[in-house]
Structures are given as structure tokens and as C-alpha cells.
């Protein structure tokens, strides 16, 4: 029986709803937000933190997961060869631990924010020496965070837009073997953690999304464990991928037996914003989250921070911004309600999702056993 309070709750406007609560009702594992350490923000010329910011990040009804936007990257964790430093990453891990948030860990092998000693023309790497460096890095960083990550982005952004491999020190020296080595090492260090390939512009069918399929198959055919594909989801409000394109792509990855997550979702627009651009943005968020709740393989959504002033967008794309769900004054974007609406309209039952996850786990295990 629905009592008067239940009926009232159902009638309340979406603005009183909260993201993680609805994500779970829709059968997702979490709705999360990435965050940086206050020290990193300060060094980048931003305010270190606000009480209101901290309260929202730690509100389990709003967010069930977090990711350190910078602190676990190579530049910070192994700034000099063999010298490991986990200070920045640990700040976010502590927040996750204290507040019971799932942590998506990011990123082990990436050409960007790489320590200069690795990406150094005079280093003269051979396949043997660079392989040893990758193994040492992956093993030490994963060991430090053992038991604290739901998933690791093992390899990040290895592909170019045409689906070929991106030119990087890793690819130049090792070819695609660097991907195999990174995943093989990660699986050895912590067999229970989910291992993801993570990239951007892979949310709709394209040569690049075919490249992702190729990577997943390559690993599986070699008996190497891969559990997930991370869709970064850095979108532009005026030209996002459609709902159907995103569902088709998630299904294509899911058909390989891996899970899928939106790992860095944000939707940028020209600033100052206007009603039209906010509406486009709301539609783009609705479609991304809508695709996740409609496609069985998708397990969760992470936005790349939640508070506009802390977004990476204005620094990389001057004249654009307001990409997240909270404005500078801590009021919410219209996109917030659009996200809730997408999750309220979820069509995949939690039971079907569990079945899909089990299938993915079995596929990953049988790949390992081959
Ligand atoms: O720590 C330095 C500080 O010492 C320096 O004085 C200051 C001056 O600008 O910069 C500080 O570092 C900045 C760092 O963020 C920490 O705030 C870097 O300049 C800045 O380039 C760096 O940007 C990060 C970017 O990755 C680098 O590519 C963003 O915060 C981070 O959000 C962004 O995240 C990436 C994902 O990892 C992968 N996918 C794309 C996504 C967006 O670029």
C-alpha cells in the first residue's frame, strides 16, 4: 500500500531528488563524481575547497563513487624512476574510504601527465627496459591502492581518431604489446579489481570505437583479463552523440562480455551560458545517462568533478565551460533534473543487469583460463 507520504514523495519535483539514489533504483552500481585534492586545485590557481563543495561530495545520496582527477597519474605517483609518491592520490582515497564511496582509480599507463623521465627523447628505451618500467610502475601503484579500488583505468587513450594507435613513447617502443603488458601485469597484481580500457570519442560507432573493440578482442584472444570499457564522455552541448548511437556502442562493447561505464562525463557549452545552450546540455546529459540505464552492460556514471569552477574545460577550451551539474553559486544546472529524469525512466531491470554482469565475469574468467 502506498501511504500519503509515498504519494507525496512521488509528486515532489526532481530538484529534491538525488543522483546516486536514483542511479541505484535504476540498477546502476553508482552515480559518481571525480574530484581533485585541495592542494592540486590551489596550485592550479583555484580555491582549495568550500564547505558546501565538501558536503555535496560526501553526500552518499548524491554520489556513490569518486575518482581522483589527477593524483594517481604517473607524473605524481612516480615523478622520478623508482621514487613513488602517493600523497595526492591518497587524499581522494581517504575521502572515499571515510564516506563509503566506491573508488574508480585512474590511470596507470597514459601518454599524458606522464613523468618526464619516461617521455624523454634521450632515455633511449629498448623494449626490455621500457617493459620493466611499465611493470614496476603498474605493480607499485596498484599494490599501494590494493583493496581500495573498484576498478582501474589500466590503459588510457591509446587510440587516435581514425582507430589506429596513438603515437606515444609506449607505442613507439613496444607497439601494441604495451597494452598487453599493462593488463597482464595489473591482473597479476590484483586479480579481483576490474580492469578497464578508457578513452574519449568512443561513445558512438566510429573507426575509434572499432579500435576499442579490436583492443578488447586482442586481449581476450591472448587470454589476458579485461573487464571494462570506460567511455569518458567529454561532450559538447551543441553536438553530442545521440541516445541511439550511445546505446548501440555500449551494446557493441557489452557483446564482447565486458562491462561499460561513463567515466568522465561532462558537457561543455559556450560561456556565458544561455537558455538554449542549457537546454542542449540537459538533453545531452539525459541521453548519456539514459543510454547507460537502457543498455544492460553499463554499470555506472561518473562526472568529471561536479562543480563548474573545478572543471578542466575552461583551461583547455577558453570561452567554453559550465560543463558540470553545479554552477559557481552552487545552484544546479537544468541538466541535473534531466539526469534524474533519465534514471527514473530506466528500462533495464536490476535482475537483467546482474545477469549481464555475471556473463561479463564469466567471459573474463574464461579468457584468463585459455
Ligand atoms: O600541479 C600543477 C601546478 O604545479 C602548476 O603550477 C599548475 C599551473 O597550471 O598546474 C598544476 O597542474 C595542473 C593539473 O591539472 C592539476 O591541477 C595542470 O596544469 C593541468 O594541465 C592538469 O589538467 C588535468 C588534465 O587531465 C591534464 O591532461 C585536469 O585537471 C584533469 O581533469 C584532466 O583529466 C583528463 C583525464 O585524466 C583523462 N581524460 C581527459 C581528462 C580531461 O583532460
CSV table of C-alpha atoms and ligand atoms in Angstrom, one decimal:
chain,number,residue,atom,x,y,z
A,1,UNK,CA,0.0,0.0,0.0
A,2,UNK,CA,1.3,3.5,-0.8
A,3,UNK,CA,0.7,5.8,2.1
A,4,UNK,CA,0.2,9.6,1.7
A,5,UNK,CA,3.9,10.3,2.3
A,6,UNK,CA,4.9,7.9,-0.5
A,7,UNK,CA,2.5,9.6,-2.9
A,8,UNK,CA,3.8,13.0,-1.9
A,9,UNK,CA,7.4,11.9,-2.4
A,10,UNK,CA,6.5,10.7,-5.9
A,11,UNK,CA,5.0,14.1,-6.7
A,12,UNK,CA,7.9,16.1,-5.4
A,13,UNK,CA,9.9,18.0,-8.1
A,14,UNK,CA,13.1,16.3,-9.3
A,15,UNK,CA,15.1,19.0,-7.6
A,16,UNK,CA,14.7,17.3,-4.3
A,17,UNK,CA,15.9,14.0,-5.8
A,18,UNK,CA,19.5,12.9,-5.6
A,19,UNK,CA,21.7,11.3,-8.2
A,20,UNK,CA,23.1,8.2,-6.5
A,21,UNK,CA,19.8,7.3,-5.0
A,22,UNK,CA,18.1,7.2,-8.4
A,23,UNK,CA,21.1,5.5,-10.1
A,24,UNK,CA,20.7,2.6,-7.7
A,25,UNK,CA,17.0,2.4,-8.2
A,26,UNK,CA,17.7,2.3,-11.9
A,27,UNK,CA,20.0,-0.7,-11.3
A,28,UNK,CA,23.3,1.0,-11.7
A,29,UNK,CA,26.1,0.5,-9.2
A,30,UNK,CA,26.7,4.2,-8.6
A,31,UNK,CA,26.5,7.8,-9.8
A,32,UNK,CA,29.9,9.3,-9.0
A,33,UNK,CA,31.9,12.5,-9.3
A,34,UNK,CA,35.6,12.8,-9.7
A,35,UNK,CA,37.5,15.2,-7.5
A,36,UNK,CA,40.9,16.7,-7.1
A,37,UNK,CA,42.9,17.2,-3.9
A,38,UNK,CA,42.6,20.8,-2.5
A,39,UNK,CA,46.4,21.2,-2.9
A,40,UNK,CA,46.2,20.5,-6.6
A,41,UNK,CA,43.4,22.9,-7.0
A,42,UNK,CA,45.3,25.6,-5.2
A,43,UNK,CA,48.4,25.0,-7.3
A,44,UNK,CA,46.2,25.4,-10.4
A,45,UNK,CA,45.1,28.8,-9.2
A,46,UNK,CA,41.7,27.7,-7.9
A,47,UNK,CA,40.1,28.0,-4.4
A,48,UNK,CA,41.2,25.0,-2.4
A,49,UNK,CA,37.8,24.0,-1.2
A,50,UNK,CA,34.4,25.2,0.1
A,51,UNK,CA,32.3,23.6,2.9
A,52,UNK,CA,29.4,23.4,0.5
A,53,UNK,CA,31.5,21.5,-2.0
A,54,UNK,CA,32.8,19.1,0.5
A,55,UNK,CA,29.3,18.4,1.8
A,56,UNK,CA,27.9,17.6,-1.6
A,57,UNK,CA,30.8,15.3,-2.5
A,58,UNK,CA,30.4,13.4,0.7
A,59,UNK,CA,26.6,13.1,0.4
A,60,UNK,CA,26.1,9.4,-0.3
A,61,UNK,CA,22.6,10.1,-1.8
A,62,UNK,CA,24.2,12.4,-4.4
A,63,UNK,CA,27.4,10.4,-5.1
A,64,UNK,CA,28.3,6.8,-4.5
A,65,UNK,CA,31.7,6.8,-6.2
A,66,UNK,CA,34.7,9.1,-6.8
A,67,UNK,CA,37.9,9.2,-8.9
A,68,UNK,CA,41.0,11.3,-8.3
A,69,UNK,CA,41.2,13.5,-11.3
A,70,UNK,CA,45.0,13.8,-11.1
A,71,UNK,CA,46.7,12.3,-8.0
A,72,UNK,CA,47.1,8.7,-9.2
A,73,UNK,CA,48.7,9.7,-12.6
A,74,UNK,CA,52.3,8.7,-13.4
A,75,UNK,CA,53.5,12.3,-13.1
A,76,UNK,CA,52.5,12.4,-9.4
A,77,UNK,CA,53.0,8.7,-8.4
A,78,UNK,CA,56.4,8.1,-9.9
A,79,UNK,CA,57.9,11.5,-10.7
A,80,UNK,CA,61.4,10.0,-10.7
A,81,UNK,CA,62.3,6.5,-11.6
A,82,UNK,CA,61.7,4.2,-8.7
A,83,UNK,CA,60.6,7.0,-6.4
A,84,UNK,CA,56.9,6.6,-5.6
A,85,UNK,CA,54.7,9.3,-4.0
A,86,UNK,CA,51.1,8.7,-3.2
A,87,UNK,CA,50.3,11.9,-1.2
A,88,UNK,CA,47.9,13.4,-3.8
A,89,UNK,CA,46.1,10.3,-4.7
A,90,UNK,CA,45.8,9.2,-1.0
A,91,UNK,CA,43.8,12.4,-0.2
A,92,UNK,CA,40.9,11.3,-2.5
A,93,UNK,CA,41.2,7.7,-1.4
A,94,UNK,CA,40.8,8.8,2.2
A,95,UNK,CA,37.6,10.7,1.3
A,96,UNK,CA,36.3,7.5,-0.5
A,97,UNK,CA,37.2,5.3,2.5
A,98,UNK,CA,35.8,7.6,5.1
A,99,UNK,CA,32.5,8.1,3.3
A,100,UNK,CA,32.0,4.6,1.9
A,101,UNK,CA,32.4,5.7,-1.7
A,102,UNK,CA,33.4,3.3,-4.4
A,103,UNK,CA,36.6,4.4,-6.0
A,104,UNK,CA,37.4,4.2,-9.7
A,105,UNK,CA,41.2,4.5,-9.9
A,106,UNK,CA,42.8,6.5,-12.8
A,107,UNK,CA,45.1,6.0,-14.7
A,108,UNK,CA,48.1,3.6,-14.9
A,109,UNK,CA,49.5,3.9,-18.4
A,110,UNK,CA,48.8,7.1,-20.3
A,111,UNK,CA,50.9,9.2,-22.7
A,112,UNK,CA,49.8,12.4,-20.9
A,113,UNK,CA,50.7,13.7,-17.5
A,114,UNK,CA,53.5,11.2,-17.8
A,115,UNK,CA,56.7,11.7,-15.8
A,116,UNK,CA,59.3,13.5,-17.9
A,117,UNK,CA,61.8,10.8,-17.2
A,118,UNK,CA,59.7,8.3,-19.1
A,119,UNK,CA,58.8,10.5,-22.1
A,120,UNK,CA,62.3,11.6,-22.7
A,121,UNK,CA,64.0,11.5,-26.1
A,122,UNK,CA,67.4,10.9,-24.5
A,123,UNK,CA,66.1,7.9,-22.5
A,124,UNK,CA,66.8,5.5,-25.3
A,125,UNK,CA,64.4,2.8,-24.2
A,126,UNK,CA,64.5,-0.7,-25.5
A,127,UNK,CA,61.5,-3.0,-25.4
A,128,UNK,CA,63.2,-4.7,-22.4
A,129,UNK,CA,63.9,-1.6,-20.4
A,130,UNK,CA,60.6,0.1,-21.0
A,131,UNK,CA,58.7,-3.1,-20.3
A,132,UNK,CA,60.5,-3.3,-16.9
A,133,UNK,CA,59.5,0.3,-16.2
A,134,UNK,CA,55.8,-0.4,-17.0
A,135,UNK,CA,55.7,-3.5,-14.8
A,136,UNK,CA,57.4,-1.6,-11.9
A,137,UNK,CA,55.0,1.3,-12.2
A,138,UNK,CA,51.8,-0.7,-12.5
A,139,UNK,CA,52.8,-3.1,-9.7
A,140,UNK,CA,53.8,-0.4,-7.2
A,141,UNK,CA,50.9,1.8,-7.8
A,142,UNK,CA,48.3,-1.0,-7.7
A,143,UNK,CA,49.9,-2.5,-4.7
A,144,UNK,CA,49.7,0.7,-2.8
A,145,UNK,CA,45.9,1.0,-3.6
A,146,UNK,CA,45.2,-2.7,-3.2
A,147,UNK,CA,41.7,-3.3,-1.9
A,148,UNK,CA,40.7,0.4,-2.3
A,149,UNK,CA,39.7,0.5,-6.0
A,150,UNK,CA,36.6,-0.9,-7.6
A,151,UNK,CA,38.2,-0.5,-11.0
A,152,UNK,CA,41.5,0.7,-12.5
A,153,UNK,CA,41.8,2.5,-15.8
A,154,UNK,CA,44.8,0.4,-16.9
A,155,UNK,CA,45.4,2.0,-20.3
A,156,UNK,CA,44.1,5.4,-21.1
A,157,UNK,CA,43.6,6.9,-24.6
A,158,UNK,CA,45.8,4.6,-26.6
A,159,UNK,CA,43.9,5.3,-29.8
A,160,UNK,CA,43.8,8.1,-32.4
A,161,UNK,CA,40.6,9.3,-34.0
A,162,UNK,CA,40.9,7.0,-37.0
A,163,UNK,CA,41.2,4.0,-34.8
A,164,UNK,CA,44.9,3.5,-35.2
A,165,UNK,CA,47.2,3.6,-32.3
A,166,UNK,CA,48.3,7.0,-30.9
A,167,UNK,CA,51.9,7.9,-31.2
A,168,UNK,CA,53.4,7.6,-27.7
A,169,UNK,CA,56.6,6.5,-26.1
A,170,UNK,CA,54.9,3.3,-25.2
A,171,UNK,CA,53.6,2.5,-28.7
A,172,UNK,CA,56.9,3.6,-30.4
A,173,UNK,CA,59.0,1.3,-28.3
A,174,UNK,CA,56.6,-1.7,-27.7
A,175,UNK,CA,53.8,-1.5,-30.3
A,176,UNK,CA,50.5,-2.8,-29.0
A,177,UNK,CA,52.4,-5.1,-26.7
A,178,UNK,CA,52.4,-2.3,-24.1
A,179,UNK,CA,48.7,-2.7,-23.7
A,180,UNK,CA,49.0,-6.4,-23.2
A,181,UNK,CA,51.8,-6.0,-20.7
A,182,UNK,CA,49.9,-3.4,-18.7
A,183,UNK,CA,46.8,-5.5,-18.4
A,184,UNK,CA,48.7,-8.7,-17.8
A,185,UNK,CA,50.6,-7.1,-15.0
A,186,UNK,CA,47.5,-5.5,-13.5
A,187,UNK,CA,45.7,-8.8,-13.4
A,188,UNK,CA,48.6,-10.4,-11.7
A,189,UNK,CA,48.9,-7.7,-9.0
A,190,UNK,CA,45.2,-7.6,-8.0
A,191,UNK,CA,43.1,-10.3,-9.7
A,192,UNK,CA,39.9,-9.0,-8.0
A,193,UNK,CA,39.9,-5.5,-9.3
A,194,UNK,CA,38.1,-4.5,-12.6
A,195,UNK,CA,40.5,-3.7,-15.3
A,196,UNK,CA,39.3,-1.0,-17.9
A,197,UNK,CA,40.4,0.4,-21.2
A,198,UNK,CA,39.4,4.1,-21.0
A,199,UNK,CA,39.1,6.6,-23.9
A,200,UNK,CA,37.2,9.6,-25.3
A,201,UNK,CA,35.1,9.9,-28.5
A,202,UNK,CA,34.3,6.2,-28.3
A,203,UNK,CA,30.6,6.7,-27.4
A,204,UNK,CA,29.2,6.4,-30.9
A,205,UNK,CA,30.0,4.0,-33.7
A,206,UNK,CA,33.2,5.2,-35.4
A,207,UNK,CA,36.6,3.9,-36.5
A,208,UNK,CA,37.8,4.8,-33.0
A,209,UNK,CA,35.1,2.7,-31.3
A,210,UNK,CA,36.1,-0.1,-33.7
A,211,UNK,CA,39.6,0.4,-32.4
A,212,UNK,CA,38.3,-0.2,-28.9
A,213,UNK,CA,36.6,-3.5,-30.0
A,214,UNK,CA,39.9,-4.5,-31.5
A,215,UNK,CA,41.8,-3.9,-28.3
A,216,UNK,CA,39.3,-5.9,-26.2
A,217,UNK,CA,39.4,-8.8,-28.7
A,218,UNK,CA,43.2,-8.7,-28.8
A,219,UNK,CA,43.4,-9.0,-25.1
A,220,UNK,CA,40.8,-11.7,-24.9
A,221,UNK,CA,42.3,-13.7,-27.7
A,222,UNK,CA,45.6,-13.7,-25.8
A,223,UNK,CA,43.9,-14.8,-22.6
A,224,UNK,CA,44.5,-11.5,-20.9
A,225,UNK,CA,41.9,-10.2,-18.5
A,226,UNK,CA,40.0,-7.1,-19.4
A,227,UNK,CA,36.7,-6.3,-17.5
A,228,UNK,CA,35.5,-3.0,-18.8
A,229,UNK,CA,35.5,-0.2,-21.3
A,230,UNK,CA,35.3,3.4,-19.9
A,231,UNK,CA,33.6,5.9,-22.0
A,232,UNK,CA,35.0,9.3,-20.9
A,233,UNK,CA,32.0,11.2,-22.3
A,234,UNK,CA,33.5,14.6,-22.8
A,235,UNK,CA,30.7,16.1,-24.9
A,236,UNK,CA,29.8,19.4,-26.5
A,237,UNK,CA,26.3,20.7,-25.8
A,238,UNK,CA,25.6,21.6,-29.4
A,239,UNK,CA,26.7,18.3,-30.9
A,240,UNK,CA,26.6,15.3,-28.6
A,241,UNK,CA,26.2,11.7,-29.7
A,242,UNK,CA,22.5,10.7,-29.9
A,243,UNK,CA,20.8,8.3,-27.4
A,244,UNK,CA,20.6,5.6,-30.0
A,245,UNK,CA,24.3,5.9,-31.1
A,246,UNK,CA,25.3,5.6,-27.5
A,247,UNK,CA,23.1,2.6,-26.8
A,248,UNK,CA,24.4,0.9,-30.0
A,249,UNK,CA,28.0,1.4,-28.9
A,250,UNK,CA,27.5,0.3,-25.3
A,251,UNK,CA,25.8,-2.8,-26.7
A,252,UNK,CA,28.7,-3.5,-29.1
A,253,UNK,CA,31.2,-3.4,-26.2
A,254,UNK,CA,28.8,-5.4,-24.0
A,255,UNK,CA,28.6,-8.1,-26.6
A,256,UNK,CA,32.3,-8.8,-26.0
A,257,UNK,CA,31.5,-9.7,-22.5
A,258,UNK,CA,32.9,-6.6,-20.8
A,259,UNK,CA,31.1,-4.0,-18.6
A,260,UNK,CA,30.9,-0.4,-19.6
A,261,UNK,CA,30.8,2.8,-17.6
A,262,UNK,CA,30.7,6.6,-18.3
A,263,UNK,CA,33.9,7.5,-16.5
A,264,UNK,CA,34.4,11.3,-17.1
A,265,UNK,CA,31.1,12.7,-18.3
A,266,UNK,CA,30.8,16.4,-18.8
A,267,UNK,CA,29.0,18.6,-21.4
A,268,UNK,CA,30.7,21.9,-22.2
A,269,UNK,CA,29.0,24.9,-23.7
A,270,UNK,CA,30.0,28.4,-24.8
A,271,UNK,CA,30.1,30.8,-21.9
A,272,UNK,CA,28.3,32.8,-20.8
A,273,UNK,CA,25.5,30.3,-21.0
A,274,UNK,CA,22.0,31.0,-22.3
A,275,UNK,CA,18.7,29.2,-22.1
A,276,UNK,CA,19.2,27.4,-25.4
A,277,UNK,CA,22.7,26.1,-24.5
A,278,UNK,CA,21.5,24.9,-21.1
A,279,UNK,CA,18.7,23.1,-22.8
A,280,UNK,CA,21.1,21.4,-25.2
A,281,UNK,CA,23.2,20.5,-22.3
A,282,UNK,CA,20.3,19.0,-20.4
A,283,UNK,CA,19.4,16.9,-23.5
A,284,UNK,CA,23.0,15.7,-23.8
A,285,UNK,CA,23.2,14.6,-20.2
A,286,UNK,CA,19.7,13.0,-20.4
A,287,UNK,CA,20.9,11.0,-23.4
A,288,UNK,CA,24.2,9.9,-22.0
A,289,UNK,CA,22.7,8.8,-18.6
A,290,UNK,CA,19.6,7.5,-20.5
A,291,UNK,CA,21.9,5.3,-22.7
A,292,UNK,CA,23.6,3.9,-19.6
A,293,UNK,CA,20.4,2.9,-17.8
A,294,UNK,CA,18.9,1.5,-21.0
A,295,UNK,CA,21.9,-0.6,-22.1
A,296,UNK,CA,22.5,-3.6,-20.0
A,297,UNK,CA,26.3,-3.5,-20.0
A,298,UNK,CA,26.5,-0.1,-18.5
A,299,UNK,CA,27.1,-0.2,-14.7
A,300,UNK,CA,27.6,3.4,-13.6
A,301,UNK,CA,28.2,7.1,-14.4
A,302,UNK,CA,31.0,9.3,-13.2
A,303,UNK,CA,31.0,13.1,-13.9
A,304,UNK,CA,34.4,14.8,-14.1
A,305,UNK,CA,34.0,16.8,-10.9
A,306,UNK,CA,30.6,18.3,-10.3
A,307,UNK,CA,31.3,22.0,-9.6
A,308,UNK,CA,31.9,24.2,-12.6
A,309,UNK,CA,34.8,26.2,-11.2
A,310,UNK,CA,36.8,23.0,-10.7
A,311,UNK,CA,36.3,21.7,-14.2
A,312,UNK,CA,39.2,21.2,-16.6
A,313,UNK,CA,37.2,22.7,-19.5
A,314,UNK,CA,37.8,26.5,-19.3
A,315,UNK,CA,41.6,26.0,-19.2
A,316,UNK,CA,41.6,23.7,-22.2
A,317,UNK,CA,38.9,25.4,-24.2
A,318,UNK,CA,38.9,29.1,-23.4
A,319,UNK,CA,35.4,30.6,-24.0
A,320,UNK,CA,33.7,27.2,-23.0
A,321,UNK,CA,32.8,25.8,-19.6
A,322,UNK,CA,29.7,25.3,-17.4
A,323,UNK,CA,30.1,21.7,-18.2
A,324,UNK,CA,29.1,20.1,-14.9
A,325,UNK,CA,25.9,20.0,-12.8
A,326,UNK,CA,26.5,22.7,-10.2
A,327,UNK,CA,27.1,26.4,-11.1
A,328,UNK,CA,29.6,28.6,-9.3
A,329,UNK,CA,27.0,29.7,-6.8
A,330,UNK,CA,26.1,26.0,-6.0
A,331,UNK,CA,22.7,26.2,-7.7
A,332,UNK,CA,22.1,23.2,-10.0
A,333,UNK,CA,22.0,23.2,-13.8
A,334,UNK,CA,18.8,22.2,-15.5
A,335,UNK,CA,20.7,19.2,-16.6
A,336,UNK,CA,20.6,17.9,-13.1
A,337,UNK,CA,16.8,17.2,-13.4
A,338,UNK,CA,17.3,15.8,-16.9
A,339,UNK,CA,19.7,13.2,-15.4
A,340,UNK,CA,17.2,12.3,-12.7
A,341,UNK,CA,14.5,12.0,-15.3
A,342,UNK,CA,16.7,9.6,-17.4
A,343,UNK,CA,17.2,7.4,-14.3
A,344,UNK,CA,13.6,7.4,-13.4
A,345,UNK,CA,12.7,6.2,-16.8
A,346,UNK,CA,15.2,3.3,-16.7
A,347,UNK,CA,14.0,0.2,-18.6
A,348,UNK,CA,16.6,-2.5,-17.8
A,349,UNK,CA,15.6,-4.4,-14.6
A,350,UNK,CA,18.3,-4.7,-11.9
A,351,UNK,CA,17.9,-8.5,-12.4
A,352,UNK,CA,18.8,-8.3,-16.1
A,353,UNK,CA,21.8,-6.1,-15.2
A,354,UNK,CA,23.0,-8.7,-12.8
A,355,UNK,CA,22.8,-11.4,-15.4
A,356,UNK,CA,24.8,-9.3,-17.8
A,357,UNK,CA,27.4,-8.7,-15.2
A,358,UNK,CA,27.7,-12.4,-14.5
A,359,UNK,CA,28.1,-13.1,-18.2
A,360,UNK,CA,30.9,-10.5,-18.3
A,361,UNK,CA,32.7,-12.0,-15.4
A,362,UNK,CA,32.5,-15.5,-16.9
A,363,UNK,CA,33.8,-14.2,-20.3
A,364,UNK,CA,36.7,-12.5,-18.5
A,365,UNK,CA,37.5,-15.7,-16.5
A,366,UNK,CA,37.3,-18.0,-19.5
A,367,UNK,CA,39.7,-15.6,-21.3
A,368,UNK,CA,42.1,-15.9,-18.4
A,369,UNK,CA,41.9,-19.7,-18.5
A,370,UNK,CA,42.6,-20.0,-22.2
B,1,LIG,O1,50.1,20.8,-10.3
B,1,LIG,C1,50.3,21.8,-11.3
B,1,LIG,C2,51.0,23.1,-10.6
B,1,LIG,O2,52.2,22.7,-10.1
B,1,LIG,C3,51.1,24.2,-11.7
B,1,LIG,O3,51.6,25.3,-11.1
B,1,LIG,C4,49.7,24.4,-12.3
B,1,LIG,C5,49.8,25.6,-13.3
B,1,LIG,O4,48.8,25.4,-14.3
B,1,LIG,O5,49.2,23.3,-12.9
B,1,LIG,C6,49.0,22.2,-12.0
B,1,LIG,O6,48.7,21.1,-12.7
B,1,LIG,C7,47.6,21.0,-13.5
B,1,LIG,C8,46.8,19.8,-13.1
B,1,LIG,O7,45.7,19.6,-13.9
B,1,LIG,C9,46.4,19.8,-11.6
B,1,LIG,O8,45.5,20.8,-11.4
B,1,LIG,C10,47.9,21.0,-15.0
B,1,LIG,O9,48.4,22.3,-15.4
B,1,LIG,C11,46.7,20.7,-15.8
B,1,LIG,O10,47.1,20.5,-17.1
B,1,LIG,C12,46.0,19.4,-15.3
B,1,LIG,O11,44.9,19.2,-16.1
B,1,LIG,C13,44.3,17.9,-15.9
B,1,LIG,C14,44.3,17.2,-17.3
B,1,LIG,O12,43.6,16.0,-17.2
B,1,LIG,C15,45.6,17.0,-17.9
B,1,LIG,O13,45.5,16.4,-19.2
B,1,LIG,C16,42.9,18.1,-15.4
B,1,LIG,O14,43.0,18.6,-14.1
B,1,LIG,C17,42.2,16.7,-15.4
B,1,LIG,O15,40.9,16.9,-15.1
B,1,LIG,C18,42.3,16.1,-16.8
B,1,LIG,O16,41.7,14.9,-16.8
B,1,LIG,C19,41.7,14.2,-18.1
B,1,LIG,C20,41.7,12.7,-17.7
B,1,LIG,O17,42.7,12.4,-16.8
B,1,LIG,C21,41.7,11.8,-19.0
B,1,LIG,N1,40.7,12.2,-19.9
B,1,LIG,C22,40.6,13.6,-20.2
B,1,LIG,C23,40.5,14.5,-19.0
B,1,LIG,C24,40.4,15.9,-19.3
B,1,LIG,O18,41.5,16.4,-19.9
